[in-house]
Structure formats: C-alpha cells, structure tokens
GROMACS .gro file of C-alpha atoms in nm:
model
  271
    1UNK     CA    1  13.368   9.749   9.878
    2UNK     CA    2  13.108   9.995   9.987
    3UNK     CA    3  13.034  10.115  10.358
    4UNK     CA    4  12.712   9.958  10.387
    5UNK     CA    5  12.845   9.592  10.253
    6UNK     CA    6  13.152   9.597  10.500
    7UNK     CA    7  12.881   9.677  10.842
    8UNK     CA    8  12.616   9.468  10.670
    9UNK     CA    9  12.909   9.166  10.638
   10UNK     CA   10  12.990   9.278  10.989
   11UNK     CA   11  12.652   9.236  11.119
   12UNK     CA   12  12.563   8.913  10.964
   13UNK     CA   13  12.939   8.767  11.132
   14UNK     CA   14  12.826   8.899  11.450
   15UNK     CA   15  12.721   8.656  11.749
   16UNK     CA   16  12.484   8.919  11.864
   17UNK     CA   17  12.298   8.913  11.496
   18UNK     CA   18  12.282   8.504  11.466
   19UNK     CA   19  12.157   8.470  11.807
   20UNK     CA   20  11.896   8.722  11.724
   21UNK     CA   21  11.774   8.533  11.429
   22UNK     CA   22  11.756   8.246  11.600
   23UNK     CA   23  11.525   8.363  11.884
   24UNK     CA   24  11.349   8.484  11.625
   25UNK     CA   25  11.266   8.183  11.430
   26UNK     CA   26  11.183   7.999  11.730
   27UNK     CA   27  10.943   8.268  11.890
   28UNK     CA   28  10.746   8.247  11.588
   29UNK     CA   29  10.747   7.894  11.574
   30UNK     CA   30  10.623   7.847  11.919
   31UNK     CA   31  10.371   8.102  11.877
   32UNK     CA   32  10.230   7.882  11.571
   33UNK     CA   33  10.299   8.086  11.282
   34UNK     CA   34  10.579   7.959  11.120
   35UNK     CA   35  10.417   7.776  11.038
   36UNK     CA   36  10.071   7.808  11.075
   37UNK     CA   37   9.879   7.538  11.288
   38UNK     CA   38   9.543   7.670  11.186
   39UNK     CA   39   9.332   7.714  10.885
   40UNK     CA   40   9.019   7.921  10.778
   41UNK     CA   41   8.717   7.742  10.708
   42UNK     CA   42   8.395   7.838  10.710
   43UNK     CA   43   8.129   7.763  10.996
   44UNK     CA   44   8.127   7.363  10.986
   45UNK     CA   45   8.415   7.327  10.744
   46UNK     CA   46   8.699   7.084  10.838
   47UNK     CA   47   9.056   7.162  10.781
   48UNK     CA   48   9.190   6.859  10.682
   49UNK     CA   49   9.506   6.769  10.906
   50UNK     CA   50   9.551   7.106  11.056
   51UNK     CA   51   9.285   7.289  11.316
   52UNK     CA   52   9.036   7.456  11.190
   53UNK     CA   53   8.934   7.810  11.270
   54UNK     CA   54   8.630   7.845  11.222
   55UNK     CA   55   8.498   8.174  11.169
   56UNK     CA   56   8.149   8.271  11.216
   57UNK     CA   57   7.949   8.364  10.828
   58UNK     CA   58   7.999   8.708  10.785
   59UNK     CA   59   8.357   8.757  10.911
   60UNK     CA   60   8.488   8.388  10.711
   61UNK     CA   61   8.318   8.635  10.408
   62UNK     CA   62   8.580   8.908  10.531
   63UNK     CA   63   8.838   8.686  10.556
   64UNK     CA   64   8.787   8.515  10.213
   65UNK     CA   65   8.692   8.861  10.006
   66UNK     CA   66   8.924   9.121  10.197
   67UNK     CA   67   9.194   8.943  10.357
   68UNK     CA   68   9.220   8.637  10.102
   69UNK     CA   69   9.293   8.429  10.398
   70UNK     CA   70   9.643   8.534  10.344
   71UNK     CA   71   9.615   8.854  10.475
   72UNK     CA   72   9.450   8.750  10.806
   73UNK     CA   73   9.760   8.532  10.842
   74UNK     CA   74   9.960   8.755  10.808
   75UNK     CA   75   9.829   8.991  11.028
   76UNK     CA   76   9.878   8.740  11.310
   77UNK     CA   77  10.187   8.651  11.232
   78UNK     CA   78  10.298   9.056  11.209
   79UNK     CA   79  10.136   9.109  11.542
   80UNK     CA   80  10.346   8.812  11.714
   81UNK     CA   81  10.679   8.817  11.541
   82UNK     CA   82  10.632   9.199  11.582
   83UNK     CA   83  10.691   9.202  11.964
   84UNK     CA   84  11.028   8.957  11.895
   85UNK     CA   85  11.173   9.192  11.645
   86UNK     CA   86  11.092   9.464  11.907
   87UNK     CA   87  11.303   9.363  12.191
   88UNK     CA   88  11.617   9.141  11.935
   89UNK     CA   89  11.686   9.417  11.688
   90UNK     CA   90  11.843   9.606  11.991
   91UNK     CA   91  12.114   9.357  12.040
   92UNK     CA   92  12.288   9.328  11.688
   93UNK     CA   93  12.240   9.769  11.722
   94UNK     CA   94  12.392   9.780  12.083
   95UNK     CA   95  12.645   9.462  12.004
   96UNK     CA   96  12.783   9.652  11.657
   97UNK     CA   97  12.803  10.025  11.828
   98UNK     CA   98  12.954   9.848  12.166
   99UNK     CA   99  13.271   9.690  11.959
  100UNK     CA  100  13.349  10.008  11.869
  101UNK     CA  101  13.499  10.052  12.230
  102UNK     CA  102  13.722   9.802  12.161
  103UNK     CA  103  13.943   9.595  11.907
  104UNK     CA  104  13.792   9.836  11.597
  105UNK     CA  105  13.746  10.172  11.772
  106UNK     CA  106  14.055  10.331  11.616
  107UNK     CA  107  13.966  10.223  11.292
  108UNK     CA  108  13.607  10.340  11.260
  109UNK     CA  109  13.680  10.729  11.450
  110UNK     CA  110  13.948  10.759  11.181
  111UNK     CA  111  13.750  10.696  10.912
  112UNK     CA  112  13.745  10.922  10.640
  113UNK     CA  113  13.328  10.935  10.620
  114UNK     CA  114  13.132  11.160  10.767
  115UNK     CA  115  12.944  11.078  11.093
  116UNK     CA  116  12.574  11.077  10.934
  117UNK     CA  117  12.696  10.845  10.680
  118UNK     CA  118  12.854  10.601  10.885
  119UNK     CA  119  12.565  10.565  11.104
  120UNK     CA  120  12.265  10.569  10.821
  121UNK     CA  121  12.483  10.271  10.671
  122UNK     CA  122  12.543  10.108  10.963
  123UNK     CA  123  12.151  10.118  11.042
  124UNK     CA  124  12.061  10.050  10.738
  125UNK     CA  125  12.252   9.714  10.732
  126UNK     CA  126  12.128   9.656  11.093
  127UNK     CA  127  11.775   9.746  10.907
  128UNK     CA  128  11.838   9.535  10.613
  129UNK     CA  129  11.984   9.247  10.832
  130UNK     CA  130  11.677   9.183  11.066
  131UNK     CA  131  11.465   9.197  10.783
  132UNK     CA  132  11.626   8.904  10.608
  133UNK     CA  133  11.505   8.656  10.807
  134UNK     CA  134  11.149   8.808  10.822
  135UNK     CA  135  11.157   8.840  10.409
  136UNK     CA  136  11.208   8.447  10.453
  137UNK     CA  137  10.988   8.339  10.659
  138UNK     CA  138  10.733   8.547  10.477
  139UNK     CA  139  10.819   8.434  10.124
  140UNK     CA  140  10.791   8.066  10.318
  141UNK     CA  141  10.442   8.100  10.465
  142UNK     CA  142  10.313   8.263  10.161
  143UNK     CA  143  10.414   7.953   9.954
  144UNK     CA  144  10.202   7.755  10.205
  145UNK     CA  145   9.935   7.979  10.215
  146UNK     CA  146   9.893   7.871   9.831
  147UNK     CA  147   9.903   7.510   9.890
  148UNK     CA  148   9.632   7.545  10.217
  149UNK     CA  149   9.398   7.748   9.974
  150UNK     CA  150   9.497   7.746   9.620
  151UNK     CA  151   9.713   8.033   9.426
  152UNK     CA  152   9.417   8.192   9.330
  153UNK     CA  153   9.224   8.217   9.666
  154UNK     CA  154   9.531   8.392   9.848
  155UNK     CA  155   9.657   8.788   9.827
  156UNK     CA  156  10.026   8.648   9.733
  157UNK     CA  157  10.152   8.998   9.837
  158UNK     CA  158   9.976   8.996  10.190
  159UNK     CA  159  10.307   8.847  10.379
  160UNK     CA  160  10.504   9.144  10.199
  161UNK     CA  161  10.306   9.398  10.264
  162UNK     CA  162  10.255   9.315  10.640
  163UNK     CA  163  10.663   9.250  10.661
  164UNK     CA  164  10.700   9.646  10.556
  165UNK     CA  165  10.433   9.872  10.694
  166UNK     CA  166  10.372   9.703  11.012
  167UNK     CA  167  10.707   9.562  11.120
  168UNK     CA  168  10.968   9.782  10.946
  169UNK     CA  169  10.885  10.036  11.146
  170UNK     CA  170  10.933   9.849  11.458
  171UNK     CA  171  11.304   9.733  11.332
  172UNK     CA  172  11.383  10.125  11.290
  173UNK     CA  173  11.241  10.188  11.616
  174UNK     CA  174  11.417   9.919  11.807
  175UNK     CA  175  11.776   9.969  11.623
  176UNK     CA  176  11.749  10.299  11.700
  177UNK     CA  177  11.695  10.206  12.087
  178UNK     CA  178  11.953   9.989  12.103
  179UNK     CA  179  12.224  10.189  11.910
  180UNK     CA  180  12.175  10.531  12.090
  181UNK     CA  181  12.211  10.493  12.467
  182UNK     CA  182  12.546  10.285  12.336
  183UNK     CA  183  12.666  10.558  12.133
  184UNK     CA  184  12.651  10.766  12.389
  185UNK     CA  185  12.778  10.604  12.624
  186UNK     CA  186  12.941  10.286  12.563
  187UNK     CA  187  12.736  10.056  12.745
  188UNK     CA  188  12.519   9.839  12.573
  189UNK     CA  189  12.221   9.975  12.781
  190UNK     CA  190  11.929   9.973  12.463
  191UNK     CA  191  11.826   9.606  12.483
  192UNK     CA  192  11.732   9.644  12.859
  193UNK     CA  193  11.528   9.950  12.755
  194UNK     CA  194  11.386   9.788  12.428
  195UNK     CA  195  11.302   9.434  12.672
  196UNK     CA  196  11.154   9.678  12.949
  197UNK     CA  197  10.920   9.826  12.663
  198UNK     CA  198  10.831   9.522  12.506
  199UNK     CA  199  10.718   9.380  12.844
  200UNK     CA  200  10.501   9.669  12.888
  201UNK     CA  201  10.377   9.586  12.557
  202UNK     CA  202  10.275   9.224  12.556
  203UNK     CA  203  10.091   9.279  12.840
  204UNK     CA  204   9.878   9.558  12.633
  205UNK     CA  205   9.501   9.438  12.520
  206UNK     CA  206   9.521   9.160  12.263
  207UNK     CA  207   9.423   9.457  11.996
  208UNK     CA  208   9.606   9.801  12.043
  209UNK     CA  209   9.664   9.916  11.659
  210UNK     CA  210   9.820  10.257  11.791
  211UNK     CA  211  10.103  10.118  11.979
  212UNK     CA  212  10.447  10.263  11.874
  213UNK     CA  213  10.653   9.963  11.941
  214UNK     CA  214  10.378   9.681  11.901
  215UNK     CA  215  10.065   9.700  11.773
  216UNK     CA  216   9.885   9.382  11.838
  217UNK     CA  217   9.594   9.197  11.676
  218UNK     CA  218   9.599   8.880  11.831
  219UNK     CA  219   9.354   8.698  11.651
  220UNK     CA  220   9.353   8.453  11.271
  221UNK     CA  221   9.027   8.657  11.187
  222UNK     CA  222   8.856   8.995  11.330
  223UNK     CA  223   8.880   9.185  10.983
  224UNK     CA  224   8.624   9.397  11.055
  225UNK     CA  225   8.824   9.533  11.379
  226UNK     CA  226   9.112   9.570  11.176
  227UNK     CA  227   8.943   9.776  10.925
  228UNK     CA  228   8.738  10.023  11.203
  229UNK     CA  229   9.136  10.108  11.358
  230UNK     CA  230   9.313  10.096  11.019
  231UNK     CA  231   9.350  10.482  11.063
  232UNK     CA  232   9.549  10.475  11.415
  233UNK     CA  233   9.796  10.169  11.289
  234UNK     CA  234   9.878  10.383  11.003
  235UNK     CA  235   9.943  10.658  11.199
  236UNK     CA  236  10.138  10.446  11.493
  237UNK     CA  237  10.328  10.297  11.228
  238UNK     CA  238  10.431  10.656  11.055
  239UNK     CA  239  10.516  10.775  11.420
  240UNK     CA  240  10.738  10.464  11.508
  241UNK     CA  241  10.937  10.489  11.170
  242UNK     CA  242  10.993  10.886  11.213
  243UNK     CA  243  11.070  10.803  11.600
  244UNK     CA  244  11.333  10.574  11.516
  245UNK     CA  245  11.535  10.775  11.227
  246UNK     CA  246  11.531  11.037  11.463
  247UNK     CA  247  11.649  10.825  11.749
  248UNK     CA  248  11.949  10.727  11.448
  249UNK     CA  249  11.977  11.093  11.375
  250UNK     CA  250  12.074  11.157  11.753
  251UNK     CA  251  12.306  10.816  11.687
  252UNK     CA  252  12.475  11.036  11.424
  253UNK     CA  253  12.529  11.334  11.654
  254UNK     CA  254  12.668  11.127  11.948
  255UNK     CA  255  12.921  10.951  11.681
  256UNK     CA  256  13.017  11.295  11.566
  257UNK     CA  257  13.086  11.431  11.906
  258UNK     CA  258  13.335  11.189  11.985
  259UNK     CA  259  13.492  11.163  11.726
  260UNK     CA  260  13.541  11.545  11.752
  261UNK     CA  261  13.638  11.507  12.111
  262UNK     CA  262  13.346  11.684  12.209
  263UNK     CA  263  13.157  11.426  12.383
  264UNK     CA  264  13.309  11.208  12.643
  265UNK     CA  265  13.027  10.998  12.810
  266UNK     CA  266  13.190  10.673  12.761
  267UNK     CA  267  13.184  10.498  13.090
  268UNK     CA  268  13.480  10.277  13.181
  269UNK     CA  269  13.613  10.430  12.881
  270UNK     CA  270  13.973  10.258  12.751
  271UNK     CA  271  14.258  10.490  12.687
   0.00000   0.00000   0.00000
C-alpha cells in the first residue's frame, strides 16, 4: 500500500476530518448554496418555486452569455464555502501532525522515507481529502444547475473550475497553517491562527478578489466586477498556493529536524 493511501485512509478515519466535513456541508447549506435558494431571471422574470434574482438588463446579459448562470453560482458559492474551508482544513492538518506525539510517533520517526516525502504525501491526502467533499457538492449543484436552466444554457465545467483555482489554493494555504506551528511544536496551535485569520477575513468588503486566504464576491451576479479584478484574484490565488507549499516545505524541515534530533520544540513533550 502506498504512503499517500495509508495518511489519506488515516485522514478520512480521523474525528478531526469527519467533523470538518460536516461543518462544512452545513455552512454552505445555511449560507444557501447547497443548494441554491435563488435563481437568475431576467428583469420581471419569475423563478418558479425558488426566489428570483433578478438582475438588472445588461448584467442578466453577463450572466447568461459569460457566466452561463452557472458560473455566477459558482462564484458565490466559491466565495462562501471558501472562508469554511479556510478556517476547517487546519484541523484534520493540526489533528494528523498532533497524533504523531502520541500512540504512532515511534512508528512514523522510524520510517524508512525521507522527511519531504512523508510530509508532501501527508498534505497531499490532507489536500485531496478536503477536496472530496467540495468535488461533491460541486458535481451536485452542477446537476441542478442543468435542471434550473437546461443542459445547454449552463457552463457544466463552471463548479470545477471554481472548486480548483479559487479554493484549492485556500486548502494548501490553510493545511499548511495548521500543520506547521504543530510540527514544530506539538501543539495543535494552526486552527486558532487559521480561525483568527478567517475572522479578519469575513469581516473584509463583500468583494476583495486579492485576499490570500479569502477572496470574496458576495453577490449571485456582478460579472462585470468580477471581470475588472480578474487580474488580482489570479494573482492572490498564485500567491496563496505558493504560500502554502512553502508553509509545507517548512513542515518538511521541522519533521526532518526531529527526527534527526536536531529540533526539540515539542512542548510537554513525552519521553
């Protein structure tokens, strides 16, 4: 069985990981959308049994030609989920790197693997873990998408696309928080950083496409915003995603040191 099975099996058993996924799934479905509890229509249009969003001419022509009322979707629902998957990808990190204190400690130091490879598999099933549940609920609201507006009217690859340049990025950036100051130390200190952070960021303006952590556009609409700041998510996103592999990189370092004996910041450390 390869490395990255065994953590990713280890991850998906952990308490830390369904708890997570959990919060998750309920954040987005009290922040209406998972699903959706809107539709687009166009100025006067009715919605049938859902509300209606109304847009006014030219942006409902945005929304139809550009976004394909998919996309402006699932821009909201990036934006929202975003700042959840900011704050609960540090717990399954901190939770996994924490154990290693413990019952499994012996076991994983005497590995025969090198430090960089133990870590980049055990973030990468921390990565690949998160993202599960976000590939779901994205493959799910894409199938409704199609029956609100027809298969034809709808980008079918807007939900997927949204799901990997605008919130994988936040997943590295938040496992990498939450696995780091616990490497280092042995405290499971990275979710109170990565909830102190994603306070500050929810209470940023409703549309801050440069953000590291969480870029927000908190509105089923506004293409035409979205396009004029298309430049600074791209580049907040590319920043985020190098910040957090490096943040795993120094993960790697702080594994190798103590396994060497060199490092000894474990506090309350077990003998």
């Amino acid at each position: 069985m390869s490395l990255f099975r065994l953590e990713f099996l280890r991850v998906c058993r952990s308490a830390a990981y369904i708890a997570a996924v959990t919060a998750l799934v309920l954040f987005a479905y009290f922040q209406d959308v998972f699903p959706p509890s809107a539709r687009i229509v166009a100025p006067g249009g009715t919605a049938g049994e859902l509300e209606a969003c109304a847009l006014p001419a030219e942006d409902y022509a945005l929304a139809r030609d550009v976004d394909r009322f998919s996309g402006a979707h699932a821009r909201l629902f990036a934006s929202r989920v975003g700042g959840a998957l900011a704050v609960l990808c540090a717990f399954p990190a901190a939770a996994l790197f924490w154990h290693d204190r413990r019952a499994c400690r012996a076991a994983v130091y005497a590995r025969g693997v090198s430090s960089l490879k133990l870590v980049l598999c055990r973030c990468a099933a921390l990565t690949a873990a998160m993202l599960l549940p976000v590939a779901v609920m994205a493959l799910t609201l894409t199938c409704v998408a199609a029956g609100d507006y027809g298969l034809a009217s709808i980008d079918a690859l807007a939900y997927g696309k949204y799901t990997l340049f605008w919130l994988l990025p936040t997943i590295l950036l938040s496992t990498g928080l939450g696995a780091l100051p616990t490497a280092l130390t042995g405290l499971p200190l990275g979710p109170l950083l990565a909830l102190l952070w994603g306070w500050t960021a929810r209470n940023a303006p409703a549309f801050d496409y440069a953000a590291l952590l969480v870029p927000r556009h908190e509105a089923l609409g506004e293409t035409a915003r979205f396009l004029d700041h298309i430049g600074a998510l791209a580049q907040g996103r590319i920043l985020a995603a190098l910040l957090g592999l490096a943040l795993i990189g120094l993960t790697a370092l702080a594994v190798e040191g103590k396994r060497s004996g060199r490092l000894r910041l474990d506090v309350f450390r077990r003998r």
